[in-house]
Amino acid sequence: MARRAEPLIRVAGGAAGGLLAALTLGTLAAVAANATGVARLDPADLAALRFTLVQAGLSALLSVALAVPVARALARRSFPGRGVLVALMGAPFILPVIVAILGLLAIFGRGGMVNAALGALGLPGVTIYGFWGVILGNVFFNLPLAVRLILQGWLAIPAERFRLAAALGFGPREVARLIERPMLRAVAPGACLAIFLICLTSFAIALTLGGGPAATTIELSIYQAFRFDFDLGRAALLAGLQFGLCAIATLVALKLTLPEAALAGLDRPVRRWDADALALRALDAVAIGLAGLFLVLPLLAVALSGAAALPGLPAEVWTAALRSLAVALASAAICAVVALALGLARSRGVGRWLDLAGMLPLAASPLVLGTGLFILIDPVADPAALALPVTALVNALLALPFAMRALLPALQQIEATQGRLADSLDLPALARLRLVTLPRLRRPLGFTLGLAAALSMGDLGVITLFAGSDGATLPLEIYRLMGAYRMAEADGAALLLLILSLALFWIFDRGGRVNAEA
Amino acid sequence: MKALIAAGLIALASTAAQAETPTLTVYTYDSFVASWGPGPAVKKAFEPICHCHLNFVATGDGAALLSRVKLEGKHTKADVVLGLDTSLTADAAATGLFADHGPLPKLDLPIKWTDPVFVPFDYGWFAFVYDKTKVKDVPKSFPELAKTNLKVVIEDPRSSTPGLGLLYWVKDVYGDKAGEIWKSLKHNILTVTPSWDAAYGMFTKGEADMVLSYTTSPAYHLIEEKDATKGAALFTKGNYMEVEVAAKLKSSKHQKLADEFLSFMTTDAFQKIIPETNWMYPVIKLKDGLPKGFDEYHPTKTLFLAPEKAKALRDSALAEWRDALSR
């Protein structure tokens, strides 16, 4: 297959991979190069490492396991409000962490709805703080992501297969075994990997919900090394450890991933004859209902506490919102281009190392990445002047692993089903992209753009290290408000962020599905 | 890309050459520069006096501020760094990047100020802040708190300066017994947050009974929200103090202007801005006195570790804290 890849695609894929490596490993090297002395791990680091691995692994497995029934239900049911629900469910992931945690606490916290209900019934309360609170928090953040990635896998199955299955008299069991499970083997390990890496490099959720220093992750140690000890060597060592874990996890996930046996489809709408039974309908209703409640109630809490302050937000919040919108759009465009370059190269069999490169941004410590970039940029340009472009670029790369998960299966399928015909016609690269690839890529590309835009909107990113006195983005403005007692206004700004992110996702995702029902 | 950066640099350089009024660059923390912070008012008050541009650069919080300066070293663009606190000054002084300050006016601080490098611009006491309608029996010491079932949120000393302040507070009062105090407080500590804003957010949402904040926090609610329900617990053995400081960089090309700014910082024109924007105490006696609410929670005793001593104690105190609360 490799022989078929045009030089253009090879070059583009290599450039995209190189960019990723430079921004992740290169920034790490920049930090390490500025270190003085040799760093070593201490026993507390090993405890942190163990905790990090256990919580990340368990969170990833649980998120994906719970996402399967929800994604299946969403894939085979259509009901009014389904699109809105899918969009809403993605919201936890795009909110600033502390805002989402406060939403979660409004439901599961000490003074939350669940405990109020238990108290009213005369039952003892439950506490969210502790190991399982960390897992609950991680699942809350990542379940939506898992649902969306797996849902993309389901939607990528051509309608003809279900048609054929129905013609052959397949029941739900056979459909699951012959169509759905192979798809899951292709999609689930990647989703698992992505969530594992997200949980690997976060610390605010674990610390805040973990109830104490037992819930210390490696990222917190990096934070500490930077801020109080200014031990760059130690920060670089710990960040390197995270990359090592990323490499191992990626290899494991690749081993578990089954390449999908692609069959051609005519891009018709899907009808599921196998899932009409009442019991299955009830099952799906329960899955959607529970997931919906779990994900939407905390968001509702965020929305309710923000609604009052929304109209009276200070002017700088609105300008920050505009700035964030611009960054989000730029970020989505960069992300789509890089993902397409990587995806095309991979689908034509170029460079397996690109798979690893595509996951690197998730394993990068945000603090090390930002600091490394700062070290590299500071001698040549004013970081404050480049704050927004750099933020857009970094956000784009952070969204890339998800973009790849969405685009690559679709690209591989297009390659497997249409590639030979395109080859035999000797289509030039750009014509092939325009005529063959892009039309079939509309749905995952719309999803990718929407997700990247929404993620960028909510990501604090590297802006904290780069922003001058003005030029703050909306998430930074939320932190500034919270840092100055202005909780009510921060709630209002968080609601604004939520609305804008959801709108961005919805518009792009919709755009990708125009004509889908025709 | 390189060409683009070069073009940008040339553009920047030429605008800098055209500018006739000098620009004083002050690195500070985020909340200082917000429209509701002291930054805009300070700029407005200082620029007519100095005939210069005052350029604030926000760098995150206090700890991030010091990291930034260390990262840039002698090449830093900062003329003045404003917003380090006394838990960071020993580290900052050790970098050798900062120059001594000039003579200071008569300061109104609970301690005698002898630091040759850092000039204080405000101070405050840490305290557990609570809702008066919910907490009736306010504990007056850590052991008293440990006897209650009150749930408190504290900040992590590894990532937040108030968290570090609490660590020193316990260490200062209880010395070798600090570890036991932390063990006895374990059931009170609802959770540990990475930063002050997360902890305070949880408190305002009613998740915790008390939060580690400042004695001046109730004044914010009183003045800005007309809400008199918040209180700050004063401990009989004293509350720990934090002093926020600024200093001039040796590498600054505007030494005179930087001195001028530091002098201005301890005048009434600057200091009167502080209470109702930074919610801390001014370091001199204000002509018009303090706003209402600032007198309500005045600790009987001030606890304070000299920066050098605090720095020497930090690692062992952290290990004690971690071991006691990790069980």
JSON list of C-alpha atoms in Angstrom, two decimals, chain A residues 34 42-44 98 101-102 105-106 108-112 127-129 203-216 220-221 223-230 232 301-302 305-306 314 316-317 371 374-375 377-386 463-470 476-477 479-489 491, chain B residues 5-6 9 12 27 30-31 33-36 55-64 66-68 70-72 75 77 87-88 91 149-151 156-161 164 189-202 204-209 213-214 216-218 220-221 224-225 276-279 314-315 318 321-323 325-327:
[
{"chain": "A", "resi": 34, "resn": "ASN", "atom": "CA", "xyz": [17.38, 24.93, 30.95]},
{"chain": "A", "resi": 42, "resn": "ASP", "atom": "CA", "xyz": [11.55, 10.25, 45.36]},
{"chain": "A", "resi": 43, "resn": "PRO", "atom": "CA", "xyz": [9.21, 7.79, 47.13]},
{"chain": "A", "resi": 44, "resn": "ALA", "atom": "CA", "xyz": [6.37, 10.30, 47.07]},
{"chain": "A", "resi": 98, "resn": "ILE", "atom": "CA", "xyz": [-13.36, 24.08, 38.38]},
{"chain": "A", "resi": 101, "resn": "ILE", "atom": "CA", "xyz": [-16.56, 20.45, 39.36]},
{"chain": "A", "resi": 102, "resn": "LEU", "atom": "CA", "xyz": [-18.81, 23.01, 41.04]},
{"chain": "A", "resi": 105, "resn": "LEU", "atom": "CA", "xyz": [-20.87, 19.18, 43.43]},
{"chain": "A", "resi": 106, "resn": "ALA", "atom": "CA", "xyz": [-24.28, 20.84, 43.11]},
{"chain": "A", "resi": 108, "resn": "PHE", "atom": "CA", "xyz": [-23.28, 14.95, 44.25]},
{"chain": "A", "resi": 109, "resn": "GLY", "atom": "CA", "xyz": [-21.62, 17.23, 46.77]},
{"chain": "A", "resi": 110, "resn": "ARG", "atom": "CA", "xyz": [-22.14, 17.58, 50.48]},
{"chain": "A", "resi": 111, "resn": "GLY", "atom": "CA", "xyz": [-24.92, 20.07, 49.96]},
{"chain": "A", "resi": 112, "resn": "GLY", "atom": "CA", "xyz": [-25.95, 18.64, 46.61]},
{"chain": "A", "resi": 127, "resn": "THR", "atom": "CA", "xyz": [-19.59, 11.69, 50.35]},
{"chain": "A", "resi": 128, "resn": "ILE", "atom": "CA", "xyz": [-18.11, 12.32, 46.94]},
{"chain": "A", "resi": 129, "resn": "TYR", "atom": "CA", "xyz": [-14.64, 13.05, 48.30]},
{"chain": "A", "resi": 203, "resn": "PHE", "atom": "CA", "xyz": [-4.61, 17.13, 38.53]},
{"chain": "A", "resi": 204, "resn": "ALA", "atom": "CA", "xyz": [-7.39, 19.52, 39.47]},
{"chain": "A", "resi": 205, "resn": "ILE", "atom": "CA", "xyz": [-10.15, 16.89, 39.36]},
{"chain": "A", "resi": 206, "resn": "ALA", "atom": "CA", "xyz": [-8.15, 14.30, 41.28]},
{"chain": "A", "resi": 207, "resn": "LEU", "atom": "CA", "xyz": [-6.99, 16.72, 43.94]},
{"chain": "A", "resi": 208, "resn": "THR", "atom": "CA", "xyz": [-10.29, 18.56, 44.45]},
{"chain": "A", "resi": 209, "resn": "LEU", "atom": "CA", "xyz": [-12.46, 15.46, 44.57]},
{"chain": "A", "resi": 210, "resn": "GLY", "atom": "CA", "xyz": [-9.83, 13.20, 46.09]},
{"chain": "A", "resi": 211, "resn": "GLY", "atom": "CA", "xyz": [-10.13, 14.86, 49.47]},
{"chain": "A", "resi": 212, "resn": "GLY", "atom": "CA", "xyz": [-6.45, 15.21, 50.26]},
{"chain": "A", "resi": 213, "resn": "PRO", "atom": "CA", "xyz": [-2.84, 14.69, 49.30]},
{"chain": "A", "resi": 214, "resn": "ALA", "atom": "CA", "xyz": [-3.35, 10.94, 48.84]},
{"chain": "A", "resi": 215, "resn": "ALA", "atom": "CA", "xyz": [-4.93, 11.90, 45.53]},
{"chain": "A", "resi": 216, "resn": "THR", "atom": "CA", "xyz": [-1.75, 13.40, 44.11]},
{"chain": "A", "resi": 220, "resn": "LEU", "atom": "CA", "xyz": [0.69, 18.09, 40.49]},
{"chain": "A", "resi": 221, "resn": "SER", "atom": "CA", "xyz": [4.30, 17.16, 41.24]},
{"chain": "A", "resi": 223, "resn": "TYR", "atom": "CA", "xyz": [3.31, 21.93, 39.07]},
{"chain": "A", "resi": 224, "resn": "GLN", "atom": "CA", "xyz": [5.06, 21.96, 42.41]},
{"chain": "A", "resi": 225, "resn": "ALA", "atom": "CA", "xyz": [8.49, 21.46, 40.85]},
{"chain": "A", "resi": 226, "resn": "PHE", "atom": "CA", "xyz": [7.89, 24.48, 38.64]},
{"chain": "A", "resi": 227, "resn": "ARG", "atom": "CA", "xyz": [6.25, 26.90, 40.95]},
{"chain": "A", "resi": 228, "resn": "PHE", "atom": "CA", "xyz": [7.84, 26.45, 44.33]},
{"chain": "A", "resi": 229, "resn": "ASP", "atom": "CA", "xyz": [11.10, 24.68, 43.64]},
{"chain": "A", "resi": 230, "resn": "PHE", "atom": "CA", "xyz": [11.73, 25.96, 40.11]},
{"chain": "A", "resi": 232, "resn": "LEU", "atom": "CA", "xyz": [13.16, 22.40, 35.69]},
{"chain": "A", "resi": 301, "resn": "ALA", "atom": "CA", "xyz": [-26.77, 23.64, 37.92]},
{"chain": "A", "resi": 302, "resn": "VAL", "atom": "CA", "xyz": [-24.04, 25.66, 36.18]},
{"chain": "A", "resi": 305, "resn": "SER", "atom": "CA", "xyz": [-26.37, 29.76, 38.86]},
{"chain": "A", "resi": 306, "resn": "GLY", "atom": "CA", "xyz": [-25.04, 31.70, 35.88]},
{"chain": "A", "resi": 314, "resn": "PRO", "atom": "CA", "xyz": [-18.50, 43.33, 32.58]},
{"chain": "A", "resi": 316, "resn": "GLU", "atom": "CA", "xyz": [-14.10, 42.70, 29.31]},
{"chain": "A", "resi": 317, "resn": "VAL", "atom": "CA", "xyz": [-15.88, 39.37, 29.55]},
{"chain": "A", "resi": 371, "resn": "THR", "atom": "CA", "xyz": [6.92, 26.76, 29.56]},
{"chain": "A", "resi": 374, "resn": "PHE", "atom": "CA", "xyz": [7.85, 30.26, 26.27]},
{"chain": "A", "resi": 375, "resn": "ILE", "atom": "CA", "xyz": [11.56, 29.40, 26.46]},
{"chain": "A", "resi": 377, "resn": "ILE", "atom": "CA", "xyz": [9.66, 32.03, 21.75]},
{"chain": "A", "resi": 378, "resn": "ASP", "atom": "CA", "xyz": [10.91, 34.53, 24.33]},
{"chain": "A", "resi": 379, "resn": "PRO", "atom": "CA", "xyz": [14.36, 35.16, 22.74]},
{"chain": "A", "resi": 380, "resn": "VAL", "atom": "CA", "xyz": [12.87, 35.84, 19.30]},
{"chain": "A", "resi": 381, "resn": "ALA", "atom": "CA", "xyz": [9.53, 37.54, 19.92]},
{"chain": "A", "resi": 382, "resn": "ASP", "atom": "CA", "xyz": [7.31, 39.10, 22.55]},
{"chain": "A", "resi": 383, "resn": "PRO", "atom": "CA", "xyz": [5.26, 36.23, 24.01]},
{"chain": "A", "resi": 384, "resn": "ALA", "atom": "CA", "xyz": [2.37, 38.54, 24.87]},
{"chain": "A", "resi": 385, "resn": "ALA", "atom": "CA", "xyz": [2.09, 39.60, 21.22]},
{"chain": "A", "resi": 386, "resn": "LEU", "atom": "CA", "xyz": [1.88, 35.96, 20.14]},
{"chain": "A", "resi": 463, "resn": "ILE", "atom": "CA", "xyz": [-2.66, 31.61, 27.62]},
{"chain": "A", "resi": 464, "resn": "THR", "atom": "CA", "xyz": [-1.89, 32.03, 31.34]},
{"chain": "A", "resi": 465, "resn": "LEU", "atom": "CA", "xyz": [1.81, 31.97, 30.57]},
{"chain": "A", "resi": 466, "resn": "PHE", "atom": "CA", "xyz": [1.59, 34.27, 27.58]},
{"chain": "A", "resi": 467, "resn": "ALA", "atom": "CA", "xyz": [-1.19, 36.79, 28.13]},
{"chain": "A", "resi": 468, "resn": "GLY", "atom": "CA", "xyz": [-0.23, 40.34, 28.94]},
{"chain": "A", "resi": 469, "resn": "SER", "atom": "CA", "xyz": [-2.46, 42.65, 30.93]},
{"chain": "A", "resi": 470, "resn": "ASP", "atom": "CA", "xyz": [-5.14, 42.47, 28.28]},
{"chain": "A", "resi": 476, "resn": "LEU", "atom": "CA", "xyz": [-8.88, 32.97, 31.69]},
{"chain": "A", "resi": 477, "resn": "GLU", "atom": "CA", "xyz": [-11.42, 35.69, 32.43]},
{"chain": "A", "resi": 479, "resn": "TYR", "atom": "CA", "xyz": [-10.47, 32.30, 36.51]},
{"chain": "A", "resi": 480, "resn": "ARG", "atom": "CA", "xyz": [-9.71, 35.98, 37.02]},
{"chain": "A", "resi": 481, "resn": "LEU", "atom": "CA", "xyz": [-13.28, 36.60, 38.18]},
{"chain": "A", "resi": 482, "resn": "MET", "atom": "CA", "xyz": [-13.16, 33.66, 40.57]},
{"chain": "A", "resi": 483, "resn": "GLY", "atom": "CA", "xyz": [-9.78, 34.83, 41.81]},
{"chain": "A", "resi": 484, "resn": "ALA", "atom": "CA", "xyz": [-11.34, 38.12, 42.86]},
{"chain": "A", "resi": 485, "resn": "TYR", "atom": "CA", "xyz": [-14.35, 36.81, 44.85]},
{"chain": "A", "resi": 486, "resn": "ARG", "atom": "CA", "xyz": [-16.62, 37.40, 41.86]},
{"chain": "A", "resi": 487, "resn": "MET", "atom": "CA", "xyz": [-18.25, 33.99, 41.88]},
{"chain": "A", "resi": 488, "resn": "ALA", "atom": "CA", "xyz": [-21.62, 35.17, 40.55]},
{"chain": "A", "resi": 489, "resn": "GLU", "atom": "CA", "xyz": [-20.01, 36.84, 37.55]},
{"chain": "A", "resi": 491, "resn": "ASP", "atom": "CA", "xyz": [-20.89, 31.69, 36.93]},
{"chain": "B", "resi": 5, "resn": "ILE", "atom": "CA", "xyz": [8.84, 36.56, 13.42]},
{"chain": "B", "resi": 6, "resn": "ALA", "atom": "CA", "xyz": [11.68, 38.70, 12.09]},
{"chain": "B", "resi": 9, "resn": "LEU", "atom": "CA", "xyz": [10.48, 42.03, 15.63]},
{"chain": "B", "resi": 12, "resn": "LEU", "atom": "CA", "xyz": [8.21, 46.12, 17.42]},
{"chain": "B", "resi": 27, "resn": "TYR", "atom": "CA", "xyz": [5.11, 41.99, 36.14]},
{"chain": "B", "resi": 30, "resn": "ASP", "atom": "CA", "xyz": [-3.63, 38.19, 37.15]},
{"chain": "B", "resi": 31, "resn": "SER", "atom": "CA", "xyz": [-6.13, 39.61, 39.59]},
{"chain": "B", "resi": 33, "resn": "VAL", "atom": "CA", "xyz": [-4.65, 43.89, 36.38]},
{"chain": "B", "resi": 34, "resn": "ALA", "atom": "CA", "xyz": [-8.36, 43.06, 36.04]},
{"chain": "B", "resi": 35, "resn": "SER", "atom": "CA", "xyz": [-10.73, 46.02, 35.70]},
{"chain": "B", "resi": 36, "resn": "TRP", "atom": "CA", "xyz": [-11.94, 45.31, 39.25]},
{"chain": "B", "resi": 55, "resn": "ASN", "atom": "CA", "xyz": [2.72, 48.55, 31.44]},
{"chain": "B", "resi": 56, "resn": "PHE", "atom": "CA", "xyz": [1.37, 45.74, 33.63]},
{"chain": "B", "resi": 57, "resn": "VAL", "atom": "CA", "xyz": [2.12, 42.20, 32.47]},
{"chain": "B", "resi": 58, "resn": "ALA", "atom": "CA", "xyz": [-0.04, 39.53, 34.13]},
{"chain": "B", "resi": 59, "resn": "THR", "atom": "CA", "xyz": [1.66, 36.20, 34.66]},
{"chain": "B", "resi": 60, "resn": "GLY", "atom": "CA", "xyz": [-0.81, 33.98, 36.55]},
{"chain": "B", "resi": 61, "resn": "ASP", "atom": "CA", "xyz": [-0.56, 34.00, 40.33]},
{"chain": "B", "resi": 62, "resn": "GLY", "atom": "CA", "xyz": [2.23, 34.95, 42.74]},
{"chain": "B", "resi": 63, "resn": "ALA", "atom": "CA", "xyz": [4.14, 31.69, 42.41]},
{"chain": "B", "resi": 64, "resn": "ALA", "atom": "CA", "xyz": [3.87, 31.76, 38.62]},
{"chain": "B", "resi": 66, "resn": "LEU", "atom": "CA", "xyz": [8.41, 34.21, 40.44]},
{"chain": "B", "resi": 67, "resn": "SER", "atom": "CA", "xyz": [8.84, 31.24, 38.06]},
{"chain": "B", "resi": 68, "resn": "ARG", "atom": "CA", "xyz": [8.46, 33.62, 35.14]},
{"chain": "B", "resi": 70, "resn": "LYS", "atom": "CA", "xyz": [13.49, 32.99, 37.16]},
{"chain": "B", "resi": 71, "resn": "LEU", "atom": "CA", "xyz": [12.84, 31.65, 33.67]},
{"chain": "B", "resi": 72, "resn": "GLU", "atom": "CA", "xyz": [13.76, 34.94, 32.04]},
{"chain": "B", "resi": 75, "resn": "HIS", "atom": "CA", "xyz": [17.08, 39.07, 30.25]},
{"chain": "B", "resi": 77, "resn": "LYS", "atom": "CA", "xyz": [11.71, 42.62, 30.38]},
{"chain": "B", "resi": 87, "resn": "SER", "atom": "CA", "xyz": [6.48, 32.82, 51.53]},
{"chain": "B", "resi": 88, "resn": "LEU", "atom": "CA", "xyz": [8.31, 33.41, 48.25]},
{"chain": "B", "resi": 91, "resn": "ASP", "atom": "CA", "xyz": [13.57, 32.21, 47.10]},
{"chain": "B", "resi": 149, "resn": "ASN", "atom": "CA", "xyz": [-17.55, 18.30, 62.91]},
{"chain": "B", "resi": 150, "resn": "LEU", "atom": "CA", "xyz": [-17.15, 21.43, 60.83]},
{"chain": "B", "resi": 151, "resn": "LYS", "atom": "CA", "xyz": [-15.99, 20.73, 57.28]},
{"chain": "B", "resi": 156, "resn": "ASP", "atom": "CA", "xyz": [-2.77, 22.70, 48.68]},
{"chain": "B", "resi": 157, "resn": "PRO", "atom": "CA", "xyz": [0.55, 24.11, 49.97]},
{"chain": "B", "resi": 158, "resn": "ARG", "atom": "CA", "xyz": [2.27, 22.58, 46.95]},
{"chain": "B", "resi": 159, "resn": "SER", "atom": "CA", "xyz": [0.38, 24.74, 44.48]},
{"chain": "B", "resi": 160, "resn": "SER", "atom": "CA", "xyz": [-1.08, 27.70, 46.37]},
{"chain": "B", "resi": 161, "resn": "THR", "atom": "CA", "xyz": [0.37, 30.42, 48.61]},
{"chain": "B", "resi": 164, "resn": "LEU", "atom": "CA", "xyz": [1.56, 27.32, 52.18]},
{"chain": "B", "resi": 189, "resn": "ILE", "atom": "CA", "xyz": [-10.77, 18.66, 55.91]},
{"chain": "B", "resi": 190, "resn": "LEU", "atom": "CA", "xyz": [-13.43, 18.12, 53.29]},
{"chain": "B", "resi": 191, "resn": "THR", "atom": "CA", "xyz": [-10.90, 18.43, 50.51]},
{"chain": "B", "resi": 192, "resn": "VAL", "atom": "CA", "xyz": [-7.75, 20.18, 49.36]},
{"chain": "B", "resi": 193, "resn": "THR", "atom": "CA", "xyz": [-7.96, 22.35, 46.26]},
{"chain": "B", "resi": 194, "resn": "PRO", "atom": "CA", "xyz": [-5.17, 23.43, 43.90]},
{"chain": "B", "resi": 195, "resn": "SER", "atom": "CA", "xyz": [-5.95, 27.13, 44.31]},
{"chain": "B", "resi": 196, "resn": "TRP", "atom": "CA", "xyz": [-7.71, 29.73, 46.42]},
{"chain": "B", "resi": 197, "resn": "ASP", "atom": "CA", "xyz": [-10.42, 30.40, 43.84]},
{"chain": "B", "resi": 198, "resn": "ALA", "atom": "CA", "xyz": [-11.53, 26.76, 43.75]},
{"chain": "B", "resi": 199, "resn": "ALA", "atom": "CA", "xyz": [-11.67, 26.60, 47.54]},
{"chain": "B", "resi": 200, "resn": "TYR", "atom": "CA", "xyz": [-13.53, 29.88, 47.89]},
{"chain": "B", "resi": 201, "resn": "GLY", "atom": "CA", "xyz": [-15.90, 28.91, 45.09]},
{"chain": "B", "resi": 202, "resn": "MET", "atom": "CA", "xyz": [-16.78, 25.71, 46.94]},
{"chain": "B", "resi": 204, "resn": "THR", "atom": "CA", "xyz": [-19.68, 30.27, 48.43]},
{"chain": "B", "resi": 205, "resn": "LYS", "atom": "CA", "xyz": [-21.68, 27.43, 46.89]},
{"chain": "B", "resi": 206, "resn": "GLY", "atom": "CA", "xyz": [-22.35, 26.08, 50.36]},
{"chain": "B", "resi": 207, "resn": "GLU", "atom": "CA", "xyz": [-20.26, 22.93, 49.97]},
{"chain": "B", "resi": 208, "resn": "ALA", "atom": "CA", "xyz": [-18.09, 23.61, 53.03]},
{"chain": "B", "resi": 209, "resn": "ASP", "atom": "CA", "xyz": [-18.69, 25.23, 56.42]},
{"chain": "B", "resi": 213, "resn": "SER", "atom": "CA", "xyz": [-9.07, 32.67, 53.18]},
{"chain": "B", "resi": 214, "resn": "TYR", "atom": "CA", "xyz": [-8.35, 36.09, 54.71]},
{"chain": "B", "resi": 216, "resn": "THR", "atom": "CA", "xyz": [-10.71, 40.70, 55.04]},
{"chain": "B", "resi": 217, "resn": "SER", "atom": "CA", "xyz": [-12.94, 38.32, 53.03]},
{"chain": "B", "resi": 218, "resn": "PRO", "atom": "CA", "xyz": [-16.08, 39.25, 55.02]},
{"chain": "B", "resi": 220, "resn": "TYR", "atom": "CA", "xyz": [-15.68, 42.05, 50.45]},
{"chain": "B", "resi": 221, "resn": "HIS", "atom": "CA", "xyz": [-19.13, 40.54, 50.90]},
{"chain": "B", "resi": 224, "resn": "GLU", "atom": "CA", "xyz": [-19.61, 44.69, 47.33]},
{"chain": "B", "resi": 225, "resn": "GLU", "atom": "CA", "xyz": [-22.61, 42.48, 48.00]},
{"chain": "B", "resi": 276, "resn": "GLU", "atom": "CA", "xyz": [-11.42, 47.85, 48.06]},
{"chain": "B", "resi": 277, "resn": "THR", "atom": "CA", "xyz": [-9.71, 46.40, 45.00]},
{"chain": "B", "resi": 278, "resn": "ASN", "atom": "CA", "xyz": [-7.21, 43.90, 46.39]},
{"chain": "B", "resi": 279, "resn": "TRP", "atom": "CA", "xyz": [-9.13, 43.32, 49.65]},
{"chain": "B", "resi": 314, "resn": "ARG", "atom": "CA", "xyz": [9.18, 24.20, 54.09]},
{"chain": "B", "resi": 315, "resn": "ASP", "atom": "CA", "xyz": [10.19, 20.74, 52.93]},
{"chain": "B", "resi": 318, "resn": "LEU", "atom": "CA", "xyz": [5.27, 19.69, 53.67]},
{"chain": "B", "resi": 321, "resn": "TRP", "atom": "CA", "xyz": [1.41, 17.60, 56.18]},
{"chain": "B", "resi": 322, "resn": "ARG", "atom": "CA", "xyz": [1.39, 15.04, 53.38]},
{"chain": "B", "resi": 323, "resn": "ASP", "atom": "CA", "xyz": [2.03, 12.08, 55.67]},
{"chain": "B", "resi": 325, "resn": "LEU", "atom": "CA", "xyz": [-3.33, 13.65, 55.58]},
{"chain": "B", "resi": 326, "resn": "SER", "atom": "CA", "xyz": [-2.44, 10.81, 53.21]},
{"chain": "B", "resi": 327, "resn": "ARG", "atom": "CA", "xyz": [-3.37, 8.00, 55.58]}
]
